[in-house]
Coordinates of N, CA, C and O in Angstrom, one line a residue:
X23 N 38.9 -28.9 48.5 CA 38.9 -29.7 49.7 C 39.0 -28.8 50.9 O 38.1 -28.4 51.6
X24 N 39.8 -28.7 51.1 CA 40.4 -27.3 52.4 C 39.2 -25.9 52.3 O 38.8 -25.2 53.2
X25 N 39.0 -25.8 51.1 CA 38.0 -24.5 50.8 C 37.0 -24.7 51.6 O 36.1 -23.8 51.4
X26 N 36.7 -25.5 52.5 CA 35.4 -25.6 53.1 C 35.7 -25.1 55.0 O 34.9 -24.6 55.8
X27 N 37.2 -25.4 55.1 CA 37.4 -24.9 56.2 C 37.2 -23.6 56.8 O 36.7 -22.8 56.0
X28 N 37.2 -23.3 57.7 CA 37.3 -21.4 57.8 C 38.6 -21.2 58.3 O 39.2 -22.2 58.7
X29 N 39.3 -19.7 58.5 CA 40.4 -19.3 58.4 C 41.2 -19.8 59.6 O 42.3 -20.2 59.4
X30 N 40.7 -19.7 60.9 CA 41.6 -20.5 62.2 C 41.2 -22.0 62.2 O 41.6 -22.7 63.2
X31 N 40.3 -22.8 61.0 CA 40.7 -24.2 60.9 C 42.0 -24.6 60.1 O 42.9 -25.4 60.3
X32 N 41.7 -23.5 59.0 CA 43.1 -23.9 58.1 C 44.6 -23.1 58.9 O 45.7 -23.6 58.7
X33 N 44.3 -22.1 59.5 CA 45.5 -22.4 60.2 C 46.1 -23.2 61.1 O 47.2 -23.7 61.3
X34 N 44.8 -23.4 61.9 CA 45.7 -25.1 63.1 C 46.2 -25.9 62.1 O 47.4 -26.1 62.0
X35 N 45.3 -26.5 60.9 CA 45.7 -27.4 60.3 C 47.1 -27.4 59.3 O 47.9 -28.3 59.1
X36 N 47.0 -26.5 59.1 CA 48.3 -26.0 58.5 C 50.2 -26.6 59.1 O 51.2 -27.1 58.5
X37 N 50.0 -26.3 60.6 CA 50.7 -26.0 61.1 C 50.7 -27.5 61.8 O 51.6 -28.2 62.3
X38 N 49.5 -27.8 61.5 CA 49.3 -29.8 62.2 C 50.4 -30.6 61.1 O 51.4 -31.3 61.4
X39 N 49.9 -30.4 60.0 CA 50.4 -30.8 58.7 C 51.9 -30.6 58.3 O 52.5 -31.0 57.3
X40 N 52.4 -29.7 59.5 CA 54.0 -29.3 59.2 C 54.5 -30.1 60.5 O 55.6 -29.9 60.9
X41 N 53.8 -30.8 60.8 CA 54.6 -31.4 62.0 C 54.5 -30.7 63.6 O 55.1 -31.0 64.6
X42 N 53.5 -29.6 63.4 CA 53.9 -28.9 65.0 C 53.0 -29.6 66.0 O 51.9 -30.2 65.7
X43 N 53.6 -29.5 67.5 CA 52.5 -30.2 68.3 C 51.2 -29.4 68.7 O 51.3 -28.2 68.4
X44 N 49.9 -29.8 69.4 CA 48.8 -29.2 69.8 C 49.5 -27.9 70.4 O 49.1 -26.8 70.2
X45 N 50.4 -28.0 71.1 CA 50.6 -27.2 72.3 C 52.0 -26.0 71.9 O 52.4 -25.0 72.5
X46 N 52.5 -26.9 70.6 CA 53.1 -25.5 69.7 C 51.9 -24.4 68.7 O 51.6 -23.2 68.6
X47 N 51.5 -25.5 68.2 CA 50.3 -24.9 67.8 C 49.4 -23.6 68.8 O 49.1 -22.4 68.6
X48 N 49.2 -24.3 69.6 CA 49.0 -23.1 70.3 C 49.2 -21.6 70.9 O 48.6 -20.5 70.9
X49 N 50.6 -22.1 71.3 CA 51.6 -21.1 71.5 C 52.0 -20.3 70.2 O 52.2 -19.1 70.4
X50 N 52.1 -20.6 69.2 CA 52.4 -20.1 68.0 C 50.6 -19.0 67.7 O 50.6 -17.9 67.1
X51 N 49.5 -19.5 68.0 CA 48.5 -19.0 67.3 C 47.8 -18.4 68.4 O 46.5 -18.4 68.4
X52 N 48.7 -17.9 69.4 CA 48.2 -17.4 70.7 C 46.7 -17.8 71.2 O 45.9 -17.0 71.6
X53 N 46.4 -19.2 71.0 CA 45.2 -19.8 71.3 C 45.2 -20.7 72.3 O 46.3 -21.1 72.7
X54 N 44.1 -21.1 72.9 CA 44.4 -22.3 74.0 C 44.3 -23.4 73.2 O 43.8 -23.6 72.1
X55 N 45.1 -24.3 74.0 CA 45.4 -25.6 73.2 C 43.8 -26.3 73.5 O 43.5 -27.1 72.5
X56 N 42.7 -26.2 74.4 CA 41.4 -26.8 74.1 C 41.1 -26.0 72.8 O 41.1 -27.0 72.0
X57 N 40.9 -25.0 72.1 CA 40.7 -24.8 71.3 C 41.6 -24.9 69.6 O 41.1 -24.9 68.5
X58 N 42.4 -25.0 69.8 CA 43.1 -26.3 68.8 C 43.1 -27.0 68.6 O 43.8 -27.3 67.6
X59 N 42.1 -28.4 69.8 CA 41.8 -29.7 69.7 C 40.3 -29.2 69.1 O 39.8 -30.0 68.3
X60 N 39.6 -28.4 69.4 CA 38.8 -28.2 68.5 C 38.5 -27.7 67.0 O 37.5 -27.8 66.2
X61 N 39.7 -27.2 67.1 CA 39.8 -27.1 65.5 C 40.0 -28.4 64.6 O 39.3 -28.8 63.6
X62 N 41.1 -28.9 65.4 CA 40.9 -30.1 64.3 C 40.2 -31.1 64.5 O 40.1 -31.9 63.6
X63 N 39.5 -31.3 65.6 CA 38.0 -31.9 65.4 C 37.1 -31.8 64.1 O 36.8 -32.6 63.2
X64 N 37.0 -30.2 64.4 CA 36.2 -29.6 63.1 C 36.5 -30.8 61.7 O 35.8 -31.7 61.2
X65 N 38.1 -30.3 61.5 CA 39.2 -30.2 60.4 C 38.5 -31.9 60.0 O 37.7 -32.2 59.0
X66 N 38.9 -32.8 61.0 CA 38.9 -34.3 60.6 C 37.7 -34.5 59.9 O 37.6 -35.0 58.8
X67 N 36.5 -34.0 60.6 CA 35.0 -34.4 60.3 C 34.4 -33.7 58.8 O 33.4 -34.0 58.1
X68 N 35.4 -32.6 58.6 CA 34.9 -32.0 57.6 C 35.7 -32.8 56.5 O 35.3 -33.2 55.4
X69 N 37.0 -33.0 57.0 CA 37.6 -33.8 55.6 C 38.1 -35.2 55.6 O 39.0 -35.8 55.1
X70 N 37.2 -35.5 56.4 CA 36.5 -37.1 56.5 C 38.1 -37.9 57.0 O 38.6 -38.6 56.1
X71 N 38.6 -37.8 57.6 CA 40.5 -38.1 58.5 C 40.0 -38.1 59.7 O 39.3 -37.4 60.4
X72 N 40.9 -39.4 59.6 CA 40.3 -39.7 61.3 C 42.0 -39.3 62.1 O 42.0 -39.3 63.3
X73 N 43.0 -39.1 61.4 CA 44.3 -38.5 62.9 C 44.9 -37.9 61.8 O 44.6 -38.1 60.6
X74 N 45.9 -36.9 62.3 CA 46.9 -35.6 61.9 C 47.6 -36.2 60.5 O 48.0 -35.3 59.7
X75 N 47.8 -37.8 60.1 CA 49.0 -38.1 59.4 C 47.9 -38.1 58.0 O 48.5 -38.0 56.9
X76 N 46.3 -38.3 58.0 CA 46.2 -38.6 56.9 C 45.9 -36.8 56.3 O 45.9 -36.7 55.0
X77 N 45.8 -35.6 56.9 CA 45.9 -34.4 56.6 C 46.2 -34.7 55.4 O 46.5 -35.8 55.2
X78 N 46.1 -33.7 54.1 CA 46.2 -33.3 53.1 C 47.4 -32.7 53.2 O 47.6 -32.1 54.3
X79 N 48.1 -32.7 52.4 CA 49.8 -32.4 52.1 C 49.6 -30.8 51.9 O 50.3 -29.9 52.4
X80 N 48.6 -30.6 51.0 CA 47.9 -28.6 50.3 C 48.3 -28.0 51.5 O 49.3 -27.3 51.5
X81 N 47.3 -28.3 52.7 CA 47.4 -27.5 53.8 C 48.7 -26.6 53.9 O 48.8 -25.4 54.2
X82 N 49.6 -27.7 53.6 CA 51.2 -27.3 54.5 C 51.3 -25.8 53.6 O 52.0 -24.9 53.9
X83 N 50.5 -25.9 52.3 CA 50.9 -24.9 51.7 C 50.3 -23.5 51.8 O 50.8 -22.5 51.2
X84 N 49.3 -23.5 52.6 CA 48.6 -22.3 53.0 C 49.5 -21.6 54.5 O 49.5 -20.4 54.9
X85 N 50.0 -22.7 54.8 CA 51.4 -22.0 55.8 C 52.5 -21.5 55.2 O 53.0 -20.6 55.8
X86 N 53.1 -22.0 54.1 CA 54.3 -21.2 53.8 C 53.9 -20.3 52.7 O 54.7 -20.1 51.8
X87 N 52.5 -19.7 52.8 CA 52.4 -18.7 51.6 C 52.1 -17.0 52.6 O 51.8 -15.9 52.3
X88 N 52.3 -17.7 54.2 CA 52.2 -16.8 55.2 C 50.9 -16.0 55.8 O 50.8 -14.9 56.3
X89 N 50.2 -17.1 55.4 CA 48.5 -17.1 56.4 C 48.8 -17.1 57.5 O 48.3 -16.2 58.2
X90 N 49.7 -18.0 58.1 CA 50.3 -18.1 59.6 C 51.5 -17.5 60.0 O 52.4 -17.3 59.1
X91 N 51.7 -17.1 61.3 CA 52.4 -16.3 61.9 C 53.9 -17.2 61.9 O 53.7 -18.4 62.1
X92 N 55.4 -16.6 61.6 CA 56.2 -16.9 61.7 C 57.1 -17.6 62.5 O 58.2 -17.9 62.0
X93 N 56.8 -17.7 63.6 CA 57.6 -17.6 65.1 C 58.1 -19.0 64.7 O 59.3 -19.1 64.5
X94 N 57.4 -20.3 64.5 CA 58.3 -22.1 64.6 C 58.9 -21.8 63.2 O 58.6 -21.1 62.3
X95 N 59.9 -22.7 63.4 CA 60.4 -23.2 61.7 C 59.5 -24.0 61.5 O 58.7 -24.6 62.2
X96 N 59.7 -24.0 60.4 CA 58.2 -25.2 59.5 C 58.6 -26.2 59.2 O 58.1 -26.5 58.1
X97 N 59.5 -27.3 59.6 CA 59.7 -28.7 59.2 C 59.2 -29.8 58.6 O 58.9 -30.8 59.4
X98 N 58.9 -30.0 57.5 CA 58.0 -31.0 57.2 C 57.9 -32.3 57.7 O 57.0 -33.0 57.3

């Protein structure tokens, strides 16, 4: 499912899926937050979710195996 993403979709989403906001997300993936609403644009359309809550649980797991950068705690 996720395998279809590319590497800075599954990381916004990653980090969506742990609870962080657009604008931590950001700050955390030194990206602009327009371009993290574009990621998960992408994210939704490809895995057919229409907002953040129905994300795939997996995701959360491609962040704590350290695809993404450290800086937030990861709260589920």
């Amino acid at each position: 499912m996720a395998g279809e993403l590319s590497d800075p979709e599954r990381r916004v989403a990653s980090l969506a899926v742990l609870g962080h906001t657009n604008r931590e997300i950001a700050r955390e993936l030194f990206i602009t937050l327009s371009t993290v609403e574009q990621h998960l644009t992408r994210v939704y359309r490809k895995l057919k979710v229409s907002k953040r809550n129905d994300l795939p649980g997996e995701l959360c797991l491609t962040a704590s195996s350290g695809t993404t950068t450290g800086g937030l705690s990861h709260a589920a």
